[in-house]
Coordinates of N, CA, C and O in Angstrom, one line a residue:
X282 N 0.5 -0.9 0.4 CA 0.6 0.0 -0.2 C 0.8 1.2 0.1 O 1.4 1.6 0.3
X283 N 0.2 2.8 -0.4 CA 1.9 3.4 -1.1 C 1.7 4.3 0.4 O 0.2 5.2 1.3
X284 N 2.4 4.8 0.8 CA 2.8 6.0 2.3 C 1.7 7.4 2.0 O 2.2 7.3 0.5
X285 N 0.5 7.4 2.5 CA 0.3 9.5 2.6 C 1.5 10.2 2.5 O 2.6 9.6 2.2
X286 N 1.3 11.1 1.8 CA 2.3 12.5 1.2 C 3.0 13.0 2.8 O 2.2 13.2 3.9
X287 N 4.1 13.0 2.9 CA 4.5 13.7 4.9 C 3.8 15.3 4.9 O 5.1 15.7 3.7
X288 N 3.5 15.3 5.0 CA 2.9 16.5 5.4 C 4.5 17.8 5.7 O 4.3 18.8 4.9
X289 N 4.9 17.8 6.3 CA 6.2 18.2 7.3 C 7.5 18.2 5.9 O 7.3 19.4 5.7
X290 N 7.3 17.6 4.8 CA 8.4 17.4 3.5 C 7.3 18.5 3.0 O 7.9 19.0 2.3
X291 N 6.1 18.0 2.4 CA 5.5 19.1 1.5 C 5.2 20.5 2.4 O 5.7 21.3 1.6
X292 N 5.3 21.0 4.0 CA 4.8 21.7 4.4 C 7.2 22.6 4.6 O 7.4 23.7 3.6
X293 N 7.8 22.3 3.6 CA 9.4 22.4 3.3 C 9.2 22.9 2.2 O 9.7 24.0 1.7
X294 N 9.0 21.2 1.6 CA 8.7 21.8 -0.4 C 8.1 22.9 0.0 O 8.6 23.8 -0.9
X295 N 7.3 23.5 0.3 CA 5.9 24.5 -0.2 C 6.6 26.1 0.0 O 7.0 27.2 -0.3
X296 N 7.5 25.6 1.7 CA 8.0 26.5 2.1 C 9.0 27.4 1.2 O 9.8 28.8 1.2
X297 N 10.6 26.4 0.7 CA 11.3 26.3 -0.2 C 11.0 27.1 -1.2 O 11.0 27.7 -1.7
X298 N 9.8 26.9 -1.5 CA 8.7 27.4 -3.2 C 9.0 28.8 -2.8 O 8.8 29.8 -3.7
X299 N 8.2 29.1 -1.5 CA 7.5 30.0 -1.0 C 9.6 31.5 -0.9 O 8.6 32.5 -2.1
X300 N 9.6 30.8 -1.0 CA 11.5 32.1 -0.6 C 11.6 31.6 -1.3 O 11.8 32.8 -2.3
X301 N 12.0 30.6 -2.5 CA 12.5 31.4 -4.3 C 11.7 31.3 -5.1 O 12.0 32.9 -5.8
X302 N 10.2 32.0 -4.9 CA 10.0 32.6 -5.7 C 9.7 34.5 -5.4 O 9.8 34.9 -6.3
X303 N 9.5 34.2 -4.5 CA 10.1 35.6 -4.0 C 11.3 36.1 -4.0 O 11.3 37.3 -4.7
X304 N 12.6 35.1 -4.0 CA 13.9 36.1 -4.7 C 13.5 36.6 -6.6 O 13.4 37.5 -6.3
X305 N 13.2 34.9 -6.8 CA 12.9 35.8 -7.9 C 11.9 36.6 -8.0 O 12.5 37.2 -9.9
X306 N 10.8 36.9 -7.8 CA 9.9 38.1 -9.0 C 10.9 39.3 -8.4 O 11.0 40.5 -9.1
X307 N 10.9 39.7 -6.8 CA 11.6 41.0 -6.5 C 13.0 40.8 -7.6 O 13.1 42.3 -7.5
X308 N 13.9 39.7 -7.5 CA 14.3 40.7 -8.6 C 14.0 40.5 -10.0 O 15.0 41.4 -10.8
X309 N 13.3 39.7 -9.9 CA 13.1 39.9 -11.9 C 12.2 41.2 -11.8 O 13.2 41.7 -13.0
X310 N 11.3 42.0 -11.2 CA 10.0 42.7 -11.1 C 10.2 43.8 -10.2 O 9.8 44.8 -10.4
X311 N 11.7 43.6 -9.6 CA 11.6 44.9 -8.9 C 10.4 44.4 -7.2 O 9.8 44.3 -7.5
X312 N 11.1 45.0 -5.6 CA 10.9 44.5 -4.8 C 9.3 45.3 -4.8 O 8.3 44.8 -4.4
X313 N 8.6 46.4 -5.4 CA 7.3 47.6 -5.0 C 7.2 46.8 -5.8 O 5.8 47.4 -5.1
X314 N 7.0 45.8 -6.9 CA 6.2 45.2 -7.4 C 5.6 43.9 -7.2 O 4.4 43.0 -7.5
X315 N 6.6 43.7 -5.7 CA 6.6 42.1 -5.3 C 4.8 42.3 -5.0 O 5.2 43.2 -4.0
X316 N 4.4 41.1 -5.0 CA 2.5 40.8 -3.8 C 2.7 39.3 -3.2 O 4.0 38.7 -4.0
X317 N 2.3 39.3 -2.6 CA 1.7 38.5 -1.7 C 0.8 36.8 -3.6 O 1.2 36.2 -2.7
X318 N -0.1 38.2 -3.5 CA -0.4 36.7 -5.1 C 0.3 36.3 -5.5 O 0.6 35.4 -6.3
X319 N 0.9 37.2 -6.3 CA 2.3 37.4 -7.1 C 4.0 35.6 -6.5 O 3.4 34.4 -7.2
X320 N 3.7 35.9 -5.5 CA 4.0 34.8 -4.8 C 4.0 33.0 -4.5 O 4.1 31.9 -4.5
X321 N 2.3 33.7 -4.3 CA 1.2 32.8 -3.7 C 1.6 31.4 -5.3 O 2.1 30.8 -5.7
X322 N 1.4 32.8 -6.3 CA 1.0 32.0 -7.2 C 2.3 31.4 -8.4 O 2.4 29.7 -8.7
X323 N 3.4 32.2 -8.2 CA 4.7 31.7 -8.9 C 5.1 30.6 -7.8 O 5.5 28.7 -8.6
X324 N 4.7 30.0 -6.5 CA 5.2 28.9 -5.6 C 4.6 27.6 -5.7 O 4.3 27.0 -5.1
X325 N 2.8 27.5 -6.4 CA 1.9 27.8 -6.2 C 1.7 26.3 -4.8 O 0.9 25.6 -5.2
X326 N 1.0 27.6 -4.2 CA 0.3 27.0 -3.0 C -1.2 28.1 -2.7 O -0.4 29.9 -3.6
X327 N -1.4 28.4 -1.7 CA -2.3 29.3 -1.5 C -1.4 30.5 -0.8 O -1.1 31.2 -0.1
X328 N -2.4 31.9 -1.1 CA -2.1 33.0 0.1 C -2.8 33.1 1.2 O -1.2 33.6 2.3
X329 N -3.0 31.4 1.8 CA -3.2 31.5 3.0 C -2.0 30.6 3.9 O -1.7 30.9 4.7
X330 N -1.5 30.5 3.1 CA -0.2 28.9 3.6 C 0.6 30.0 4.2 O 1.2 30.4 4.7
X331 N 0.8 31.4 2.6 CA 2.0 32.4 2.6 C 1.4 33.5 4.5 O 2.5 33.5 5.5
X332 N 0.4 33.6 4.3 CA 0.1 33.9 5.2 C 0.2 33.5 6.7 O 0.5 34.5 7.5
X333 N -0.1 32.4 7.1 CA 0.4 31.5 8.0 C 1.7 31.6 8.7 O 1.8 31.1 9.5
X334 N 2.6 31.8 8.0 CA 3.8 31.5 8.3 C 4.9 33.1 8.4 O 5.1 32.9 9.2
X335 N 4.1 33.8 7.4 CA 5.2 35.3 7.5 C 3.9 36.0 7.7 O 2.9 36.4 7.2
X336 N 4.0 37.8 8.5 CA 3.1 38.8 8.7 C 3.1 39.3 7.1 O 2.4 40.4 7.5
X337 N 4.3 39.4 6.3 CA 4.5 40.2 5.2 C 5.1 39.9 4.3 O 6.0 38.7 5.1
X338 N 4.6 40.3 3.0 CA 6.8 40.3 2.0 C 7.9 40.3 2.4 O 8.7 40.0 1.9
X339 N 7.4 41.5 3.2 CA 9.3 41.8 3.4 C 9.1 40.5 4.4 O 10.6 40.3 4.3
X340 N 8.8 40.8 5.0 CA 9.1 39.1 6.4 C 9.6 38.0 5.3 O 10.6 37.7 6.0
X341 N 9.3 37.5 4.6 CA 8.6 36.6 3.6 C 10.5 37.1 3.1 O 11.2 35.9 3.1
X342 N 10.5 38.3 2.0 CA 11.8 38.7 1.7 C 13.3 38.5 1.8 O 14.0 38.2 1.1
X343 N 12.6 39.5 3.7 CA 13.8 38.6 4.7 C 14.7 37.9 4.4 O 15.7 37.1 4.3
X344 N 13.7 36.5 3.8 CA 14.2 35.4 5.0 C 14.6 35.1 3.3 O 15.6 34.2 3.6
X345 N 14.4 35.4 2.9 CA 15.0 34.7 1.2 C 16.3 35.0 1.1 O 16.6 34.3 0.2
X346 N 16.3 36.2 1.3 CA 17.8 36.7 1.6 C 18.9 36.0 2.3 O 19.0 35.4 2.1
X347 N 18.4 35.7 3.3 CA 19.2 35.1 4.3 C 19.2 33.4 3.6 O 20.6 32.8 4.3
X348 N 18.0 33.4 3.3 CA 17.9 31.9 2.4 C 19.0 32.1 1.1 O 20.5 31.0 1.3
X349 N 19.9 32.9 0.2 CA 20.8 33.2 -0.5 C 21.6 33.4 0.4 O 22.2 32.9 -0.6
X350 N 22.1 33.9 0.9 CA 23.1 34.7 0.9 C 24.1 34.1 1.2 O 25.8 33.0 1.4
X351 N 24.6 32.7 2.1 CA 25.5 31.4 2.5 C 27.1 32.0 2.7 O 25.7 32.5 3.6
X352 N 27.5 31.5 2.8 CA 29.0 32.1 2.9 C 29.8 33.4 3.3 O 30.6 33.5 3.3
X353 N 28.4 34.4 2.2 CA 28.9 35.5 1.5 C 29.7 36.1 3.0 O 30.9 37.5 1.6
X354 N 29.0 37.1 3.4 CA 29.1 37.4 4.6 C 30.0 36.3 5.9 O 30.2 37.5 7.5
X355 N 29.9 35.4 5.6 CA 30.8 35.0 6.9 C 31.9 35.8 7.3 O 32.7 36.7 6.1
X356 N 33.3 35.5 8.6 CA 33.7 36.4 8.6 C 35.6 35.4 9.2 O 35.2 34.1 10.2
X357 N 36.1 35.5 8.3 CA 37.5 34.4 8.2 C 38.3 35.5 9.3 O 37.9 35.5 9.4
X358 N 39.6 33.7 10.0 CA 39.9 34.5 10.6 C 41.9 33.9 10.1 O 41.7 32.6 11.1
X359 N 42.2 34.5 9.3 CA 43.6 34.1 9.3 C 44.5 34.3 10.1 O 46.1 34.2 9.8
X360 N 44.2 35.4 11.3 CA 45.1 36.2 12.0 C 45.4 37.9 11.4 O 46.5 38.1 11.8
X361 N 45.2 38.3 10.7 CA 45.9 39.0 9.9 C 44.5 39.5 9.2 O 43.2 39.6 9.3
X362 N 43.5 41.4 9.8 CA 43.2 41.4 10.5 C 42.7 42.6 9.3 O 40.8 42.7 8.8
X363 N 42.9 43.2 8.8 CA 43.2 43.6 7.4 C 42.7 43.5 6.6 O 41.6 42.6 5.6
X364 N 43.6 41.9 5.9 CA 43.4 41.0 5.1 C 41.8 40.7 5.8 O 41.2 40.6 4.4
X365 N 41.6 39.9 6.4 CA 39.8 39.2 6.9 C 39.4 40.2 6.4 O 38.5 39.9 5.8
X366 N 39.1 41.7 7.3 CA 37.9 42.5 6.9 C 38.2 43.1 5.5 O 36.7 43.4 5.2
X367 N 38.7 43.2 5.1 CA 38.8 44.1 3.5 C 38.0 42.5 3.5 O 37.6 42.5 1.8
X368 N 38.7 41.0 3.0 CA 37.8 39.7 2.7 C 36.5 39.9 2.8 O 35.4 38.9 1.6
X369 N 35.9 39.6 4.0 CA 34.2 39.8 5.2 C 33.5 41.4 4.2 O 32.6 41.2 3.1
X370 N 34.4 42.8 4.4 CA 33.7 43.6 3.4 C 33.9 43.1 1.7 O 32.8 44.0 1.5
X371 N 34.7 42.9 1.4 CA 34.9 42.1 0.6 C 33.9 41.9 -0.5 O 33.4 42.0 -1.4
X372 N 33.4 40.5 0.5 CA 32.0 39.6 0.3 C 30.6 40.3 0.0 O 29.5 40.1 -0.2
X373 N 31.1 40.8 1.6 CA 29.3 41.8 1.1 C 29.1 42.8 0.4 O 28.1 42.9 0.2
X374 N 30.5 43.6 -0.2 CA 29.7 44.3 -0.7 C 29.6 44.3 -2.7 O 28.2 44.8 -3.1
X375 N 29.7 43.3 -2.5 CA 29.5 41.7 -3.2 C 28.0 41.6 -3.8 O 27.8 41.4 -4.1
X376 N 27.6 41.0 -3.1 CA 26.2 41.1 -2.0 C 25.8 41.5 -2.5 O 24.4 41.7 -3.1
X377 N 25.6 42.6 -1.9 CA 25.1 44.3 -1.9 C 24.9 44.7 -3.3 O 24.2 45.5 -3.9
X378 N 25.9 44.9 -4.1 CA 26.0 44.4 -5.2 C 25.3 44.4 -6.6 O 24.6 44.7 -7.5
X379 N 24.8 43.0 -5.5 CA 24.5 41.9 -7.0 C 23.3 41.8 -6.6 O 21.6 43.2 -6.0
X380 N 21.7 40.9 -7.1 CA 20.9 40.7 -6.9 C 19.4 40.3 -5.1 O 19.3 41.6 -4.7
X381 N 20.9 39.8 -4.3 CA 20.2 40.0 -3.1 C 20.5 41.9 -2.9 O 19.1 41.5 -1.3
X382 N 21.3 42.4 -2.4 CA 20.9 44.0 -2.8 C 20.0 45.2 -3.2 O 19.4 45.7 -2.7
X383 N 19.5 44.1 -4.6 CA 18.2 44.9 -5.2 C 16.5 44.4 -4.1 O 16.1 45.5 -3.9
X384 N 16.7 43.8 -3.2 CA 15.9 42.3 -3.3 C 16.1 43.9 -1.3 O 15.4 43.9 -1.0
X385 N 17.2 43.4 -1.0 CA 17.7 44.0 0.7 C 17.8 44.6 1.0 O 16.7 46.1 1.2
X386 N 17.2 46.2 -0.1 CA 17.6 47.5 -0.3 C 15.6 47.9 -0.5 O 15.2 48.8 0.2
X387 N 14.6 46.6 -0.5 CA 13.3 47.4 -0.5 C 13.0 46.8 0.8 O 12.0 47.3 0.6
X388 N 13.7 45.7 0.9 CA 13.5 45.5 2.6 C 13.0 46.7 3.9 O 13.0 46.8 5.1
X389 N 14.5 46.9 3.4 CA 14.7 48.3 4.7 C 14.3 49.3 4.2 O 14.1 50.1 5.3
X390 N 13.9 49.4 3.2 CA 12.4 50.7 3.0 C 11.9 51.0 3.7 O 11.2 51.5 4.4
X391 N 11.7 49.7 3.5 CA 9.7 49.4 3.7 C 9.9 49.1 6.0 O 9.1 49.8 5.9
X392 N 10.9 48.8 6.2 CA 11.2 48.3 7.3 C 10.8 50.0 7.8 O 10.6 49.7 9.6
X393 N 11.1 50.9 7.4 CA 11.5 52.4 8.1 C 10.2 52.4 7.9 O 10.2 53.8 9.5
X394 N 9.2 52.7 8.2 CA 7.2 52.1 8.3 C 6.7 51.3 8.5 O 6.0 50.9 9.4
X395 N 7.9 50.1 9.4 CA 7.3 49.0 9.5 C 8.1 48.0 10.7 O 8.8 47.6 10.7
X396 N 7.7 48.8 12.8 CA 8.6 48.4 13.4 C 8.8 46.8 13.1 O 10.0 46.5 13.7
X397 N 8.1 46.1 12.9 CA 8.0 44.6 13.4 C 9.5 44.0 12.3 O 10.1 43.4 12.5
X398 N 9.2 44.5 11.0 CA 10.6 43.9 9.9 C 11.3 44.9 10.5 O 12.3 44.3 9.7
X399 N 11.6 45.9 11.1 CA 12.9 46.1 11.4 C 13.5 45.5 12.3 O 14.7 45.5 12.2
X400 N 13.2 45.2 13.1 CA 12.7 44.0 14.3 C 13.6 43.2 13.7 O 14.9 43.0 14.1
X401 N 13.1 42.3 12.9 CA 13.0 41.3 11.9 C 15.1 41.0 11.2 O 15.6 40.2 11.4
X402 N 14.9 42.1 10.4 CA 15.6 42.8 10.4 C 17.1 43.2 11.2 O 17.7 42.8 10.7
X403 N 17.2 43.3 12.0 CA 17.8 43.8 12.9 C 18.7 42.1 13.8 O 19.6 41.3 13.9
X404 N 16.9 41.2 14.6 CA 17.7 40.1 14.9 C 17.9 39.4 13.8 O 18.8 38.2 14.4
X405 N 17.9 39.3 12.0 CA 17.7 37.8 11.7 C 19.5 37.9 10.7 O 19.5 36.7 10.6
X406 N 19.2 39.2 10.0 CA 19.9 40.2 9.8 C 21.4 40.2 10.5 O 22.3 39.9 10.0
X407 N 21.1 41.4 10.6 CA 21.9 42.7 11.1 C 23.1 41.8 12.0 O 24.1 42.2 12.7
X408 N 22.3 41.5 13.2 CA 23.3 41.6 14.4 C 23.5 39.7 14.1 O 24.4 39.4 15.3
X409 N 23.1 38.5 14.6 CA 24.2 37.5 14.4 C 25.2 38.0 12.7 O 26.3 37.7 13.7
X410 N 25.6 38.9 12.3 CA 26.5 38.9 11.3 C 27.7 39.8 13.2 O 28.8 40.5 12.6
X411 N 26.8 40.8 13.4 CA 27.9 42.3 14.1 C 28.5 41.4 14.9 O 29.7 41.7 15.5
X412 N 27.6 40.2 15.8 CA 28.1 39.4 17.2 C 29.2 38.2 16.2 O 30.0 37.9 16.9
X413 N 29.3 38.3 15.1 CA 30.5 37.2 14.3 C 31.7 38.2 14.3 O 32.2 37.8 14.8
X414 N 30.8 39.7 13.9 CA 32.3 40.5 13.4 C 33.2 40.3 15.3 O 34.1 40.9 15.6
X415 N 31.8 41.7 15.6 CA 32.4 41.3 16.9 C 33.6 40.5 18.1 O 34.4 40.7 18.8
X416 N 33.1 38.9 17.7 CA 34.4 37.7 17.9 C 35.5 38.5 17.5 O 36.6 38.4 18.0
X417 N 35.9 38.1 16.2 CA 37.2 38.9 15.7 C 37.4 39.6 15.9 O 38.4 40.0 15.6
X418 N 37.3 40.6 15.6 CA 37.5 42.1 16.2 C 38.1 41.4 18.1 O 38.8 42.2 17.7
X419 N 37.9 41.2 18.6 CA 37.8 41.3 20.1 C 38.9 40.4 19.9 O 40.3 40.3 20.3
X420 N 39.5 39.2 19.2 CA 40.1 38.8 19.0 C 41.3 39.3 18.6 O 42.2 38.8 18.8
X421 N 41.5 40.4 17.1 CA 42.0 41.3 16.6 C 43.0 41.8 17.8 O 43.7 42.8 18.1
X422 N 42.1 42.3 18.9 CA 42.2 43.3 19.7 C 42.8 42.2 21.0 O 43.8 43.1 21.2
X423 N 43.0 40.8 21.7 CA 43.8 40.1 21.9 C 45.1 39.8 21.7 O 46.5 40.0 21.6
X424 N 44.8 40.5 20.1 CA 47.1 40.5 19.1 C 47.6 41.2 19.2 O 48.2 41.2 19.2
X425 N 46.4 42.3 20.4 CA 47.1 43.6 19.8 C 47.8 44.5 17.9 O 48.0 44.8 18.1
X426 N 46.9 44.3 17.9 CA 46.2 44.1 15.9 C 45.1 45.9 16.4 O 45.3 46.8 15.1
X427 N 45.0 46.2 17.6 CA 43.7 47.2 17.2 C 43.7 47.5 18.7 O 43.9 47.2 19.7
X428 N 43.1 48.9 18.7 CA 42.6 49.1 19.7 C 41.8 49.1 21.2 O 40.9 47.8 20.2
X429 N 42.2 48.4 22.4 CA 41.6 48.1 23.1 C 40.7 49.1 24.2 O 40.0 49.2 25.3
X430 N 40.3 50.3 23.3 CA 40.0 51.2 24.4 C 38.5 51.6 23.6 O 38.6 52.7 23.9
X431 N 38.5 51.7 22.8 CA 36.9 51.3 22.2 C 35.8 50.2 22.2 O 36.4 49.1 21.9
X432 N 34.6 51.1 21.9 CA 33.8 49.6 22.0 C 33.9 48.9 20.9 O 33.8 49.5 20.3
X433 N 33.6 47.6 21.0 CA 33.8 46.2 20.0 C 32.9 47.2 18.7 O 32.6 47.8 17.1
X434 N 31.4 48.0 19.2 CA 30.1 48.6 19.2 C 31.0 49.5 18.1 O 30.6 50.4 16.5
X435 N 31.2 50.2 18.5 CA 32.0 51.0 17.8 C 33.0 50.9 16.0 O 32.4 51.6 15.2
X436 N 34.0 50.6 16.9 CA 34.5 49.6 16.1 C 33.6 49.2 14.7 O 34.3 49.0 13.5
X437 N 32.9 48.8 15.2 CA 31.9 48.0 13.5 C 31.3 49.3 13.1 O 30.4 48.8 12.0
X438 N 30.4 50.2 13.5 CA 30.4 51.1 13.0 C 31.3 51.6 12.0 O 30.5 52.9 10.8
X439 N 32.1 52.3 12.0 CA 33.4 52.3 11.9 C 33.6 52.0 10.0 O 33.8 53.0 9.2
X440 N 33.2 50.1 10.2 CA 33.3 50.1 9.6 C 32.2 49.7 8.4 O 32.8 49.5 6.8
X441 N 31.9 49.8 9.0 CA 30.4 49.0 8.1 C 29.5 50.5 8.2 O 28.6 50.5 6.4
X442 N 29.1 51.2 8.8 CA 29.1 52.4 8.3 C 29.2 53.2 6.8 O 27.7 53.3 6.7
X443 N 31.0 53.0 6.5 CA 30.6 53.5 5.1 C 30.3 52.6 4.5 O 29.8 53.0 2.7
X444 N 30.2 51.7 4.1 CA 29.5 50.0 3.4 C 28.3 50.9 3.0 O 27.7 50.5 1.7
X445 N 27.5 50.7 4.3 CA 25.4 50.7 4.0 C 25.8 52.4 3.6 O 24.4 52.2 3.0
X446 N 26.7 53.4 3.7 CA 26.2 54.2 3.2 C 26.4 53.9 1.4 O 25.5 55.0 1.1
X447 N 27.6 53.4 1.5 CA 26.9 53.5 -0.1 C 26.3 52.9 -0.9 O 25.8 53.1 -2.1
X448 N 26.0 51.8 0.3 CA 25.1 50.7 -1.1 C 23.7 51.2 -0.3 O 22.5 51.6 -1.7
X449 N 23.6 52.4 0.2 CA 21.3 52.3 0.2 C 21.7 54.2 -0.3 O 20.3 54.2 -0.8
X450 N 22.8 54.9 -0.3 CA 22.4 56.1 -0.8 C 23.3 56.5 -2.0 O 22.7 57.5 -2.3
X451 N 24.0 55.8 -2.2 CA 24.6 55.2 -3.7 C 25.9 56.3 -3.8 O 27.0 57.5 -4.4
X452 N 26.7 57.3 -1.9 CA 27.6 57.3 -1.6 C 28.9 57.3 -2.2 O 29.6 56.3 -1.2
X453 N 29.8 56.8 -4.1 CA 30.6 56.5 -3.9 C 30.4 54.7 -4.4 O 29.1 54.4 -3.8
X454 N 30.7 54.0 -5.0 CA 30.5 52.7 -5.0 C 31.2 51.5 -3.7 O 31.7 51.7 -3.2
X455 N 30.0 50.5 -3.9 CA 29.9 49.6 -2.7 C 31.2 48.4 -3.1 O 31.2 48.5 -2.3
X456 N 31.6 48.9 -4.3 CA 32.5 47.4 -4.9 C 33.7 47.9 -3.9 O 34.0 47.0 -3.7
X457 N 33.4 49.6 -3.7 CA 35.3 50.1 -3.2 C 35.3 50.1 -1.7 O 36.0 50.8 -1.0
X458 N 33.9 49.5 -0.8 CA 34.0 50.0 0.5 C 35.5 49.2 0.9 O 36.1 49.5 1.8
X459 N 36.1 47.3 0.2 CA 36.9 47.2 1.1 C 38.2 48.5 1.2 O 38.9 47.9 1.8
X460 N 38.7 48.8 0.3 CA 39.6 49.9 0.1 C 39.3 51.3 1.4 O 40.1 51.6 1.7
X461 N 38.2 50.9 2.1 CA 39.1 51.8 3.2 C 39.3 51.5 4.2 O 39.0 51.7 5.5
X462 N 38.9 49.4 4.2 CA 39.2 49.3 5.2 C 41.2 49.4 6.0 O 40.7 49.8 7.2
X463 N 42.1 49.4 5.4 CA 43.5 50.2 5.9 C 43.2 51.8 6.3 O 44.3 51.9 7.9
X464 N 42.1 52.2 5.8 CA 42.5 53.1 6.4 C 41.9 53.8 7.8 O 42.1 55.1 8.6
X465 N 40.9 53.7 8.3 CA 39.6 52.9 8.7 C 40.2 52.3 10.1 O 40.6 52.6 11.0
X466 N 41.2 51.2 10.2 CA 41.8 50.1 10.4 C 43.7 51.3 11.7 O 43.6 51.2 12.8
X467 N 44.4 52.5 10.4 CA 45.3 53.3 10.5 C 44.3 53.5 11.4 O 45.3 54.0 12.8
X468 N 43.4 54.3 11.9 CA 43.0 54.8 13.2 C 42.5 53.8 13.8 O 42.2 54.6 15.8
X469 N 42.5 52.6 14.5 CA 41.9 51.2 15.4 C 43.7 50.6 15.9 O 43.2 49.9 16.4
X470 N 43.9 51.3 15.4 CA 46.0 50.6 15.5 C 46.3 51.2 16.6 O 45.9 52.8 17.3
X471 N 46.8 50.1 17.8 CA 47.5 50.7 18.6 C 48.4 52.1 19.4 O 48.6 51.9 18.1
X472 N 48.1 52.5 19.4 CA 49.2 54.0 19.9 C 50.0 53.6 20.8 O 49.8 52.7 22.3
X473 N 51.0 54.4 20.5 CA 52.2 54.1 21.4 C 52.6 55.1 22.1 O 52.3 56.1 22.2

């Protein structure tokens, strides 16, 4: 006798189909034209399935972004903080300059008027990466590569503020952001 379909497997397939459809539609048509109806049709699910799992299109798009990123924003630890930051910021810049950045820009714009979405952006995208970056910066402090008299949050803002300024406002090319690492690190080096 054939086994009945596994509802958990079906749910996992539907979940992934929704994420894939969201990302594809947002890239192809622009985030502003993305609708729950279009996502449901492309994914082959009902709108009620989407609303059961996500409160808004921004929430779906944010999860779709996180699904797409992979290791692009990982922090290497080769022992050379300058090389590691250039590599990490370079990976982030390439990601932001591509399809992920197109979708992420739309999510950030929507989050300006949606406090719940802004909280989701911080909790699922920003904070996990800030925590990983903080660990790498703390390692560099212990190794004497950077100052210990500034908070890690201040250092993070100094390093990543220019990336987001370029990404969100077009003040310079985001792909050139890794070139800022050395001048910023000059200010973060231990003082003799």
